[in-house]
Short mmCIF file of C-alpha atoms in Angstrom, two decimals:
data_model
loop_
_atom_site.label_atom_id
_atom_site.label_comp_id
_atom_site.label_asym_id
_atom_site.label_seq_id
_atom_site.Cartn_x
_atom_site.Cartn_y
_atom_site.Cartn_z
CA UNK R 1 30.31 -40.32 -11.25
CA UNK R 2 32.84 -39.07 -8.66
CA UNK R 3 35.72 -40.28 -10.89
CA UNK R 4 34.76 -37.59 -13.39
CA UNK R 5 36.54 -35.07 -11.15
CA UNK R 6 39.82 -36.44 -12.53
CA UNK R 7 38.93 -35.68 -16.15
CA UNK R 8 40.62 -32.28 -16.15
CA UNK R 9 42.44 -29.91 -13.88
CA UNK R 10 39.46 -27.54 -13.97
CA UNK R 11 37.37 -30.13 -12.15
CA UNK R 12 39.76 -30.81 -9.31
CA UNK R 13 39.70 -29.45 -5.77
CA UNK R 14 36.94 -26.96 -6.32
CA UNK R 15 34.38 -25.87 -3.75
CA UNK R 16 32.21 -24.85 -6.70
CA UNK R 17 31.22 -27.86 -8.77
CA UNK R 18 30.37 -27.64 -12.47
CA UNK R 19 27.84 -30.16 -13.80
CA UNK R 20 30.02 -30.70 -16.90
CA UNK R 21 32.57 -32.37 -14.62
CA UNK R 22 29.94 -34.98 -13.78
CA UNK R 23 29.04 -35.86 -17.34
CA UNK R 24 26.50 -33.18 -18.31
CA UNK R 25 26.50 -32.52 -22.03
CA UNK R 26 24.22 -30.35 -24.21
CA UNK R 27 23.97 -33.33 -26.60
CA UNK R 28 22.46 -35.71 -24.02
CA UNK R 29 18.69 -36.35 -23.97
CA UNK R 30 18.66 -36.20 -20.16
CA UNK R 31 21.14 -34.22 -18.07
CA UNK R 32 19.12 -34.61 -14.87
CA UNK R 33 21.24 -37.56 -13.58
CA UNK R 34 24.46 -35.56 -14.05
CA UNK R 35 23.01 -32.59 -12.16
CA UNK R 36 21.73 -34.87 -9.38
CA UNK R 37 25.13 -36.58 -9.12
CA UNK R 38 26.79 -33.17 -8.77
CA UNK R 39 24.37 -32.19 -5.99
CA UNK R 40 24.89 -35.52 -4.19
CA UNK R 41 28.68 -35.13 -4.38
CA UNK R 42 28.30 -31.62 -2.98
CA UNK R 43 26.42 -32.95 0.06
CA UNK R 44 28.78 -35.90 0.64
CA UNK R 45 31.89 -33.70 0.52
CA UNK R 46 30.61 -30.63 2.37
CA UNK R 47 30.56 -28.38 -0.68
CA UNK R 48 27.81 -25.86 -1.16
CA UNK R 49 27.53 -24.69 -4.76
CA UNK R 50 26.74 -26.33 -8.08
CA UNK R 51 27.07 -24.22 -11.23
CA UNK R 52 25.81 -24.49 -14.79
CA UNK R 53 27.84 -22.17 -17.01
CA UNK R 54 28.31 -21.10 -20.60
CA UNK R 55 25.95 -20.23 -23.41
CA UNK R 56 24.38 -23.67 -23.60
CA UNK R 57 21.13 -25.62 -23.60
CA UNK R 58 20.72 -28.74 -21.48
CA UNK R 59 17.77 -31.13 -21.80
CA UNK R 60 16.20 -32.46 -18.58
CA UNK R 61 13.90 -35.50 -18.73
CA UNK R 62 13.67 -36.56 -15.06
CA UNK R 63 13.22 -34.83 -11.68
CA UNK R 64 15.99 -33.25 -9.60
CA UNK R 65 16.14 -32.72 -5.81
CA UNK R 66 18.23 -29.76 -4.66
CA UNK R 67 19.31 -30.96 -1.25
CA UNK R 68 19.79 -29.00 1.94
CA UNK R 69 22.62 -26.45 1.99
CA UNK R 70 23.19 -26.67 -1.77
CA UNK R 71 22.89 -23.68 -4.06
CA UNK R 72 22.33 -24.34 -7.76
CA UNK R 73 23.56 -21.31 -9.70
CA UNK R 74 22.74 -21.08 -13.39
CA UNK R 75 24.30 -18.54 -15.76
CA UNK R 76 21.80 -16.17 -17.42
CA UNK R 77 22.97 -17.57 -20.77
CA UNK R 78 21.97 -21.15 -19.86
CA UNK R 79 18.61 -22.65 -20.90
CA UNK R 80 17.24 -25.86 -19.41
CA UNK R 81 14.84 -27.61 -21.82
CA UNK R 82 12.19 -29.72 -20.06
CA UNK R 83 10.86 -32.75 -21.94
CA UNK R 84 8.26 -34.94 -20.25
CA UNK R 85 5.79 -34.53 -17.40
CA UNK R 86 7.54 -34.51 -14.02
CA UNK R 87 8.34 -32.26 -11.07
CA UNK R 88 11.47 -30.51 -12.36
CA UNK R 89 13.15 -29.17 -9.18
CA UNK R 90 12.25 -29.96 -5.59
CA UNK R 91 13.92 -27.74 -3.01
CA UNK R 92 14.76 -29.11 0.40
CA UNK R 93 15.19 -26.89 3.46
CA UNK R 94 18.04 -24.35 3.07
CA UNK R 95 18.42 -25.14 -0.63
CA UNK R 96 18.35 -22.48 -3.32
CA UNK R 97 18.35 -21.99 -7.08
CA UNK R 98 19.08 -18.88 -9.12
CA UNK R 99 19.59 -17.70 -12.67
CA UNK R 100 19.03 -19.08 -16.13
CA UNK R 101 15.95 -19.96 -18.13
CA UNK R 102 13.73 -23.02 -17.70
CA UNK R 103 11.64 -23.84 -20.78
CA UNK R 104 8.76 -26.31 -21.02
CA UNK R 105 8.51 -27.67 -24.57
CA UNK R 106 6.44 -30.84 -24.01
CA UNK R 107 2.63 -30.63 -24.44
CA UNK R 108 2.22 -33.36 -21.82
CA UNK R 109 3.73 -31.26 -19.04
CA UNK R 110 1.24 -30.69 -16.23
CA UNK R 111 3.43 -30.75 -13.13
CA UNK R 112 5.44 -28.20 -11.09
CA UNK R 113 8.66 -26.54 -12.16
CA UNK R 114 9.90 -25.58 -8.67
CA UNK R 115 8.29 -27.41 -5.75
CA UNK R 116 8.57 -26.99 -1.97
CA UNK R 117 7.06 -29.47 0.47
CA UNK R 118 5.95 -28.56 3.96
CA UNK R 119 7.36 -31.89 5.09
CA UNK R 120 10.73 -30.07 5.05
CA UNK R 121 9.43 -27.84 7.88
CA UNK R 122 10.93 -24.67 6.44
CA UNK R 123 10.97 -21.96 9.12
CA UNK R 124 12.64 -18.75 10.28
CA UNK R 125 16.42 -18.34 9.77
CA UNK R 126 16.26 -20.64 6.73
CA UNK R 127 18.05 -19.92 3.45
CA UNK R 128 15.51 -21.46 1.11
CA UNK R 129 15.34 -19.10 -1.87
CA UNK R 130 14.78 -18.85 -5.60
CA UNK R 131 15.75 -15.82 -7.67
CA UNK R 132 16.50 -14.39 -11.11
CA UNK R 133 14.90 -17.19 -13.11
CA UNK R 134 12.92 -17.02 -16.34
CA UNK R 135 10.31 -19.83 -16.35
CA UNK R 136 8.52 -20.27 -19.68
CA UNK R 137 5.94 -22.71 -21.03
CA UNK R 138 6.58 -22.69 -24.78
CA UNK R 139 3.53 -24.84 -25.52
CA UNK R 140 0.00 -23.53 -26.04
CA UNK R 141 -1.54 -25.89 -23.46
CA UNK R 142 -1.13 -23.37 -20.59
CA UNK R 143 -0.63 -26.24 -18.13
CA UNK R 144 1.51 -26.79 -15.09
CA UNK R 145 2.56 -24.74 -12.07
CA UNK R 146 5.68 -22.58 -12.07
CA UNK R 147 6.15 -22.16 -8.27
CA UNK R 148 4.35 -24.63 -5.98
CA UNK R 149 4.27 -24.62 -2.15
CA UNK R 150 2.35 -27.51 -0.62
CA UNK R 151 1.49 -28.78 2.88
CA UNK R 152 -0.26 -32.15 3.00
CA UNK R 153 -0.28 -33.44 6.59
CA UNK R 154 0.05 -32.51 10.25
CA UNK R 155 3.07 -30.39 11.12
CA UNK R 156 3.95 -29.64 7.53
CA UNK R 157 4.90 -25.97 7.28
CA UNK R 158 6.67 -23.48 5.02
CA UNK R 159 7.63 -20.09 6.45
CA UNK R 160 10.06 -17.32 5.54
CA UNK R 161 10.81 -18.74 2.10
CA UNK R 162 11.92 -16.02 -0.33
CA UNK R 163 11.33 -15.73 -4.09
CA UNK R 164 12.45 -12.72 -6.11
CA UNK R 165 13.06 -11.44 -9.63
CA UNK R 166 11.16 -14.13 -11.51
CA UNK R 167 9.54 -14.07 -14.95
CA UNK R 168 6.77 -16.64 -15.40
CA UNK R 169 5.02 -17.16 -18.74
CA UNK R 170 2.04 -19.21 -20.03
CA UNK R 171 1.38 -21.65 -17.18
CA UNK R 172 -1.92 -22.76 -15.73
CA UNK R 173 -0.84 -21.17 -12.42
CA UNK R 174 2.20 -19.00 -11.84
CA UNK R 175 2.38 -19.21 -8.02
CA UNK R 176 0.33 -21.83 -6.17
CA UNK R 177 0.11 -22.17 -2.37
CA UNK R 178 -2.00 -24.99 -0.94
CA UNK R 179 -2.66 -26.57 2.44
CA UNK R 180 -4.75 -29.73 2.58
CA UNK R 181 -7.80 -29.51 4.81
CA UNK R 182 -7.02 -30.78 8.31
CA UNK R 183 -9.56 -31.00 11.13
CA UNK R 184 -7.52 -31.20 14.33
CA UNK R 185 -6.42 -27.82 15.64
CA UNK R 186 -3.73 -29.58 17.72
CA UNK R 187 -2.02 -31.06 14.66
CA UNK R 188 -2.04 -28.25 12.08
CA UNK R 189 -0.14 -27.34 8.93
CA UNK R 190 0.54 -23.87 7.55
CA UNK R 191 2.14 -21.75 4.81
CA UNK R 192 2.87 -18.40 6.47
CA UNK R 193 5.19 -15.40 6.26
CA UNK R 194 6.71 -16.11 2.83
CA UNK R 195 7.92 -13.34 0.53
CA UNK R 196 7.50 -13.00 -3.24
CA UNK R 197 9.05 -9.86 -4.68
CA UNK R 198 9.51 -8.47 -8.19
CA UNK R 199 7.56 -11.18 -10.02
CA UNK R 200 6.53 -10.74 -13.66
CA UNK R 201 3.62 -12.96 -14.76
CA UNK R 202 2.58 -13.13 -18.41
CA UNK R 203 -0.26 -15.09 -20.01
CA UNK R 204 -0.94 -17.52 -17.14
CA UNK R 205 -4.51 -18.71 -16.65
CA UNK R 206 -4.15 -17.97 -12.94
CA UNK R 207 -1.51 -15.68 -11.49
CA UNK R 208 -1.43 -16.18 -7.72
CA UNK R 209 -3.63 -18.84 -6.16
CA UNK R 210 -3.95 -19.45 -2.42
CA UNK R 211 -5.96 -22.54 -1.50
CA UNK R 212 -6.29 -23.09 2.23
CA UNK R 213 -7.81 -21.34 5.21
CA UNK R 214 -7.39 -18.08 7.05
CA UNK R 215 -6.80 -19.89 10.35
CA UNK R 216 -5.39 -23.11 11.74
CA UNK R 217 -5.44 -26.08 11.37
CA UNK R 218 -4.65 -25.55 7.65
CA UNK R 219 -3.67 -21.91 7.55
CA UNK R 220 -2.21 -19.76 4.76
CA UNK R 221 -1.55 -16.25 6.05
CA UNK R 222 0.88 -13.37 6.20
CA UNK R 223 2.44 -13.99 2.79
CA UNK R 224 3.66 -10.92 0.90
CA UNK R 225 3.47 -10.46 -2.86
CA UNK R 226 5.10 -7.11 -3.68
CA UNK R 227 6.27 -5.56 -6.93
CA UNK R 228 4.02 -7.88 -8.93
CA UNK R 229 3.44 -7.11 -12.63
CA UNK R 230 0.82 -9.18 -14.48
CA UNK R 231 0.16 -9.12 -18.22
CA UNK R 232 -3.31 -10.46 -19.05
CA UNK R 233 -3.97 -12.41 -22.26
CA UNK R 234 -7.08 -14.00 -23.74
CA UNK R 235 -6.45 -17.19 -21.73
CA UNK R 236 -6.20 -15.31 -18.41
CA UNK R 237 -9.06 -16.21 -16.05
CA UNK R 238 -8.01 -14.78 -12.68
CA UNK R 239 -4.95 -12.89 -11.54
CA UNK R 240 -5.45 -13.51 -7.81
CA UNK R 241 -7.60 -16.10 -6.01
CA UNK R 242 -7.23 -16.10 -2.25
CA UNK R 243 -8.70 -18.22 0.56
CA UNK R 244 -6.27 -17.17 3.28
CA UNK R 245 -5.84 -14.25 5.68
CA UNK R 246 -3.51 -11.30 6.29
CA UNK R 247 -1.85 -11.75 2.90
CA UNK R 248 -0.58 -8.65 1.09
CA UNK R 249 -0.80 -8.19 -2.68
CA UNK R 250 0.80 -5.14 -4.29
CA UNK R 251 1.24 -4.66 -8.01
CA UNK R 252 -0.07 -3.63 -11.41
CA UNK R 253 -2.37 -5.69 -13.65
CA UNK R 254 -2.18 -4.87 -17.34
CA UNK R 255 -4.69 -5.08 -20.22
CA UNK R 256 -7.62 -6.86 -18.62
CA UNK R 257 -9.60 -6.01 -21.76
CA UNK R 258 -7.73 -8.83 -23.52
CA UNK R 259 -9.41 -11.45 -21.33
CA UNK R 260 -12.13 -13.43 -23.11
CA UNK R 261 -14.78 -12.82 -20.42
CA UNK R 262 -15.70 -9.51 -18.73
CA UNK R 263 -12.84 -9.36 -16.25
CA UNK R 264 -13.32 -10.24 -12.61
CA UNK R 265 -9.60 -10.53 -12.14
CA UNK R 266 -9.37 -10.85 -8.34
CA UNK R 267 -11.40 -13.10 -6.06
CA UNK R 268 -11.42 -13.40 -2.27
CA UNK R 269 -13.33 -16.48 -1.06
CA UNK R 270 -15.85 -16.67 1.76
CA UNK R 271 -13.15 -18.03 4.10
CA UNK R 272 -10.75 -15.16 3.42
CA UNK R 273 -10.31 -12.26 5.82
CA UNK R 274 -8.02 -9.31 6.56
CA UNK R 275 -6.16 -9.50 3.25
CA UNK R 276 -4.81 -6.28 1.73
CA UNK R 277 -4.70 -5.54 -2.00
CA UNK R 278 -3.13 -2.46 -3.55
CA UNK R 279 -3.43 -2.47 -7.33
CA UNK R 280 -4.69 -0.46 -10.28
CA UNK R 281 -7.94 -2.45 -10.35
CA UNK R 282 -11.30 -0.90 -9.50
CA UNK R 283 -13.93 -2.46 -7.25
CA UNK R 284 -15.99 -3.84 -10.13
CA UNK R 285 -13.14 -6.18 -11.13
CA UNK R 286 -12.86 -7.59 -7.59
CA UNK R 287 -15.16 -10.27 -6.18
CA UNK R 288 -14.90 -10.18 -2.39
CA UNK R 289 -16.92 -12.79 -0.51
CA UNK R 290 -14.76 -12.60 2.60
CA UNK R 291 -14.61 -10.30 5.62
CA UNK R 292 -12.40 -7.32 6.43
CA UNK R 293 -10.47 -7.56 3.17
CA UNK R 294 -9.24 -4.16 2.06
CA UNK R 295 -8.69 -3.21 -1.57
CA UNK R 296 -7.21 0.13 -2.62
CA UNK R 297 -6.00 1.65 -5.87
CA UNK R 298 -4.82 5.07 -7.09
CA UNK R 299 -8.33 5.59 -8.46
CA UNK R 300 -10.51 4.56 -5.56
CA UNK R 301 -10.73 2.89 -2.21
CA UNK R 302 -12.95 -0.17 -1.92
CA UNK R 303 -14.09 -1.23 1.53
CA UNK R 304 -16.59 -4.00 2.05
CA UNK R 305 -19.53 -2.12 3.58
CA UNK R 306 -22.05 -3.67 5.95
CA UNK R 307 -25.10 -2.15 7.65
CA UNK R 308 -23.99 -0.43 10.86
CA UNK R 309 -26.02 -2.70 13.14
CA UNK R 310 -24.54 -5.95 11.82
CA UNK R 311 -22.54 -6.81 14.93
CA UNK R 312 -19.13 -8.33 14.43
CA UNK R 313 -18.86 -7.15 10.83
CA UNK R 314 -17.03 -4.26 9.22
CA UNK R 315 -18.82 -1.04 8.34
CA UNK R 316 -17.96 2.42 7.14
CA UNK R 317 -15.85 3.55 10.11
CA UNK R 318 -18.88 3.52 12.38
CA UNK R 319 -20.63 5.88 9.94
CA UNK R 320 -19.06 8.89 11.65
CA UNK R 321 -17.22 9.51 8.37
CA UNK R 322 -20.30 9.08 6.18
CA UNK R 323 -21.46 12.59 5.31
CA UNK R 324 -24.64 11.27 3.63
CA UNK R 325 -26.23 9.84 6.76
CA UNK R 326 -29.80 11.21 6.75
CA UNK R 327 -29.08 12.99 3.44
CA UNK R 328 -32.78 12.82 2.57
CA UNK R 329 -33.46 15.16 5.52
CA UNK R 330 -30.51 17.49 5.13
CA UNK R 331 -30.39 17.76 1.32
CA UNK R 332 -32.69 17.24 -1.68
CA UNK R 333 -32.80 13.62 -2.84
CA UNK R 334 -35.06 12.58 -5.71
CA UNK R 335 -35.49 10.09 -8.53
CA UNK R 336 -35.55 12.01 -11.81
CA UNK R 337 -36.61 9.24 -14.20
CA UNK R 338 -36.95 5.52 -14.76
CA UNK R 339 -39.16 2.85 -13.25
CA UNK R 340 -40.65 3.41 -9.85
CA UNK R 341 -39.31 1.13 -7.09
CA UNK R 342 -41.25 -2.08 -6.58
CA UNK R 343 -40.20 -2.04 -2.92
CA UNK R 344 -38.76 0.42 -0.42
CA UNK R 345 -37.89 4.04 -1.14
CA UNK R 346 -34.82 6.13 -1.81
CA UNK R 347 -34.78 7.53 1.74
CA UNK R 348 -33.85 4.08 3.02
CA UNK R 349 -30.43 4.47 1.40
CA UNK R 350 -29.40 7.09 3.95
CA UNK R 351 -30.72 5.77 7.25
CA UNK R 352 -29.00 3.55 9.78
CA UNK R 353 -31.61 0.81 9.99
CA UNK R 354 -30.56 -2.67 9.04
CA UNK R 355 -32.13 -4.39 5.99
CA UNK R 356 -33.80 -1.29 4.54
CA UNK R 357 -33.37 -0.47 0.88
CA UNK R 358 -34.91 0.65 -2.40
CA UNK R 359 -35.59 -2.10 -4.96
CA UNK R 360 -35.98 -2.09 -8.74
CA UNK R 361 -37.03 -4.80 -11.17
CA UNK R 362 -36.03 -5.29 -14.83
CA UNK R 363 -34.71 -1.79 -15.60
CA UNK R 364 -33.66 -1.55 -19.29
CA UNK R 365 -30.64 0.50 -20.37
CA UNK R 366 -32.95 2.58 -22.58
CA UNK R 367 -34.89 3.74 -19.49
CA UNK R 368 -32.41 3.77 -16.61
CA UNK R 369 -33.18 4.81 -13.06
CA UNK R 370 -31.69 8.28 -12.51
CA UNK R 371 -31.23 9.49 -8.92
CA UNK R 372 -30.07 13.00 -8.06
CA UNK R 373 -28.59 14.30 -4.81
CA UNK R 374 -28.79 18.11 -4.68
CA UNK R 375 -26.53 19.95 -2.22
CA UNK R 376 -27.01 23.43 -3.79
CA UNK R 377 -28.22 25.03 -0.56
CA UNK R 378 -25.36 23.49 1.46
CA UNK R 379 -22.52 22.59 -0.95
CA UNK R 380 -20.18 19.88 0.30
CA UNK R 381 -16.53 20.77 0.66
CA UNK R 382 -13.64 18.52 -0.40
CA UNK R 383 -15.47 15.34 -1.28
CA UNK R 384 -13.11 12.35 -1.41
CA UNK R 385 -15.28 9.48 -2.56
CA UNK R 386 -18.82 8.34 -3.13
CA UNK R 387 -20.06 4.77 -3.00
CA UNK R 388 -23.11 2.60 -3.52
CA UNK R 389 -23.65 -0.59 -1.52
CA UNK R 390 -25.99 -3.00 -3.32
CA UNK R 391 -27.73 -6.11 -2.05
CA UNK R 392 -25.88 -9.41 -2.26
CA UNK R 393 -26.21 -10.63 -5.88
CA UNK R 394 -28.68 -7.79 -6.49
CA UNK R 395 -26.60 -5.27 -8.40
CA UNK R 396 -27.24 -3.33 -11.62
CA UNK R 397 -24.95 -4.22 -14.50
CA UNK R 398 -24.52 -0.61 -15.69
CA UNK R 399 -23.56 2.25 -13.38
CA UNK R 400 -22.76 5.86 -14.21
CA UNK R 401 -21.77 8.35 -11.47
CA UNK R 402 -21.58 12.06 -12.36
CA UNK R 403 -21.18 15.26 -10.33
CA UNK R 404 -21.37 19.07 -10.59
CA UNK R 405 -18.79 21.43 -9.08
CA UNK R 406 -20.70 24.65 -9.83
CA UNK R 407 -24.33 25.69 -9.72
CA UNK R 408 -25.95 24.40 -12.94
CA UNK R 409 -22.46 23.69 -14.28
CA UNK R 410 -21.33 20.81 -16.53
CA UNK R 411 -21.55 17.22 -15.38
CA UNK R 412 -18.24 15.42 -14.75
CA UNK R 413 -18.07 11.62 -15.04
CA UNK R 414 -16.63 10.12 -11.86
CA UNK R 415 -17.18 6.48 -12.79
CA UNK R 416 -18.64 4.63 -15.76
CA UNK R 417 -19.09 0.90 -15.23
CA UNK R 418 -20.71 -0.87 -18.22
CA UNK R 419 -20.13 -4.41 -16.89
CA UNK R 420 -20.57 -4.26 -13.13
CA UNK R 421 -20.28 -7.47 -11.13
CA UNK R 422 -19.57 -6.18 -7.64
CA UNK R 423 -21.80 -5.60 -4.64
CA UNK R 424 -20.04 -2.37 -3.67
CA UNK R 425 -18.93 0.34 -6.08
CA UNK R 426 -16.79 3.18 -4.76
CA UNK R 427 -15.80 6.09 -6.94
CA UNK R 428 -13.20 8.75 -6.51
CA UNK R 429 -14.92 12.16 -6.64
CA UNK R 430 -12.35 14.89 -6.04
CA UNK R 431 -14.64 17.90 -5.77
CA UNK R 432 -13.54 21.11 -4.03
CA UNK R 433 -17.16 22.22 -3.87
CA UNK R 434 -19.87 19.72 -4.70
CA UNK R 435 -23.33 20.88 -5.80
CA UNK R 436 -24.95 17.74 -7.22
CA UNK R 437 -24.43 14.03 -7.77
CA UNK R 438 -26.33 12.01 -10.37
CA UNK R 439 -26.54 8.20 -10.39
CA UNK R 440 -27.70 6.40 -13.56
CA UNK R 441 -28.44 2.69 -13.00
CA UNK R 442 -29.82 -0.07 -15.23
CA UNK R 443 -29.65 -3.77 -16.02
CA UNK R 444 -29.05 -6.63 -13.61
CA UNK R 445 -26.40 -9.26 -12.90
CA UNK R 446 -28.67 -12.21 -12.00
CA UNK R 447 -31.59 -13.93 -13.70
CA UNK R 448 -34.05 -12.56 -11.14
CA UNK R 449 -33.54 -9.17 -12.88
CA UNK R 450 -33.51 -7.21 -9.61
CA UNK R 451 -31.17 -4.68 -8.16
CA UNK R 452 -31.33 -3.34 -4.63
CA UNK R 453 -29.61 -0.24 -3.19
CA UNK R 454 -28.87 -0.65 0.51
CA UNK R 455 -26.75 2.42 1.07
CA UNK R 456 -25.40 5.50 -0.70
CA UNK R 457 -22.47 6.96 1.21
CA UNK R 458 -19.66 9.49 0.84
CA UNK R 459 -16.62 10.85 2.64
CA UNK R 460 -15.16 14.36 2.80
CA UNK R 461 -11.76 15.69 3.86
CA UNK R 462 -13.28 18.69 5.66
CA UNK R 463 -16.79 17.82 6.77
CA UNK R 464 -17.68 15.42 9.54
CA UNK R 465 -20.30 12.78 9.10
CA UNK R 466 -23.06 11.78 11.49
CA UNK R 467 -22.32 9.74 14.58
CA UNK R 468 -24.86 7.11 15.51
CA UNK R 469 -26.23 4.98 18.27
CA UNK R 470 -28.26 1.85 17.94
CA UNK R 471 -31.85 2.78 17.09
CA UNK R 472 -33.05 0.65 20.02
CA UNK R 473 -31.11 2.89 22.40
CA UNK R 474 -27.90 2.51 24.30
CA UNK R 475 -25.72 3.93 27.06
CA UNK R 476 -22.99 6.54 26.82
CA UNK R 477 -20.34 6.55 29.56
CA UNK R 478 -18.24 9.53 30.57
CA UNK R 479 -18.67 13.30 30.32
CA UNK R 480 -20.28 14.89 27.29
CA UNK R 481 -18.96 18.41 26.71
CA UNK R 482 -20.50 20.83 24.17
CA UNK R 483 -18.59 23.98 23.23
CA UNK R 484 -20.15 27.45 23.14
CA UNK R 485 -22.72 27.75 20.38
CA UNK R 486 -23.33 24.00 20.25
CA UNK R 487 -26.67 22.69 21.48
CA UNK R 488 -28.64 19.53 22.09
CA UNK R 489 -31.83 18.96 20.09
CA UNK R 490 -34.63 16.98 21.71
CA UNK R 491 -38.04 15.85 20.44
CA UNK R 492 -41.14 16.10 22.67
CA UNK R 493 -43.86 13.40 22.65
CA UNK R 494 -45.98 15.33 20.10
CA UNK R 495 -43.03 15.48 17.68
CA UNK R 496 -41.97 19.08 18.35
CA UNK R 497 -38.21 19.68 18.23
CA UNK R 498 -36.62 21.77 20.99
CA UNK R 499 -33.16 23.28 21.19
CA UNK R 500 -31.61 22.90 24.66
CA UNK R 501 -28.76 25.17 25.81
CA UNK R 502 -27.35 26.70 29.00
CA UNK R 503 -26.64 30.31 30.05
CA UNK R 504 -23.83 31.75 32.20
CA UNK R 505 -25.93 31.24 35.35
CA UNK R 506 -26.25 27.53 34.68
CA UNK R 507 -29.89 27.73 33.70
CA UNK R 508 -31.26 25.36 31.06
CA UNK R 509 -32.92 27.24 28.21
CA UNK R 510 -35.24 25.66 25.65
CA UNK R 511 -36.39 27.13 22.37
CA UNK R 512 -38.73 25.64 19.81
CA UNK R 513 -37.28 24.80 16.39
#
């Protein structure tokens, strides 16, 4: 095909090579060979750019490899029509592709549109990029992968690859990262530190899928997905599924109500940890089986909450920020209506003992359990959020959280969850002065028909919570200084409480409470 450079003056002595000079033609049933010949000529003659120009459509019926140090630049007016089932573009290290539209029109297509292999060992200082491409599956099969990163064997790796300004429509998976399971820590593979920015995903069954591990030897971590916009359709099943660690997801997910099933749009697996999600989704649409994953939104902050004595696991900032510790002693806590607990009691929801709870069985929506927290004698200032931590797979399916900002005033709805599926529900409650909170709970999410409340907690901007020590005792090191007016309370063997203070002469003074 190199003789085709002599066809016209436009094709001679150019550092930028046009595929038309190598025989590409909108009338051909397969222009892949012409594009591959252009890329090969580029490599052989130390050129760097291949262009596809004009307002044209080219049919591709066989795979193309974009080789190292070649940039394939496609005009925005160009459309590549894909017929058949094959990997359309494979990028080698330091290769790139930008522009144009790639359309799948064959119902048999179930492969990858743009594929990167870890065998290329893509690492820092590389120029492997894709940008400004519209990738569309015009069929109704919703098959195939738009962007696919894959590590199969020892010492495969992909790092610092960059993708930006993409529109991906109607695939099985929009962005798919996978490392095959390896067992030897000394011969690992990884997909780390890649960047995906300004990605628009529409109608894909799965938006972003990470299949690997949070640690070596088959690690997927530190990848950033920013400026993501996802439009859900009836075929959408999950927007994010993640099995890695330290990955960042930031974006907006639209119209989850269009999904066929009650939407659990984001899922972190049991092997995931330390991932960060910032989206418009609330906790009840997020299934988090991992550890130390953090999910925030403009409406609420969702932290996986564990009992404070579960060593090595996350908890609510050591409980020092939880203003409801021992709320049953400091405030008025009562169940107003509904079935009595079949196990435990409501006071267990405010103590610091592990594995204590209040349990309910088969609570119908017509007779919900209603729990009230009354702070009228000591109103809480500047409440930020209130949360309920349920037992694992023991959650009510319907949750209503309401609050009062004046004595006997109207109830304000903080959160109404008719289809709960999460183990932790956290609600934004922006109350300058909080007098009461009311929780209305019913239904169940599992066939055993139970729900269990482990903890009810809250945080305030102005009030401190209750610090804690292990209930079996412990040791404090260093000086403990109490300011004037602050005292130590101690309990004598018969249960009497004594206030202990000191006068200006250094004498210890006790007074009975």
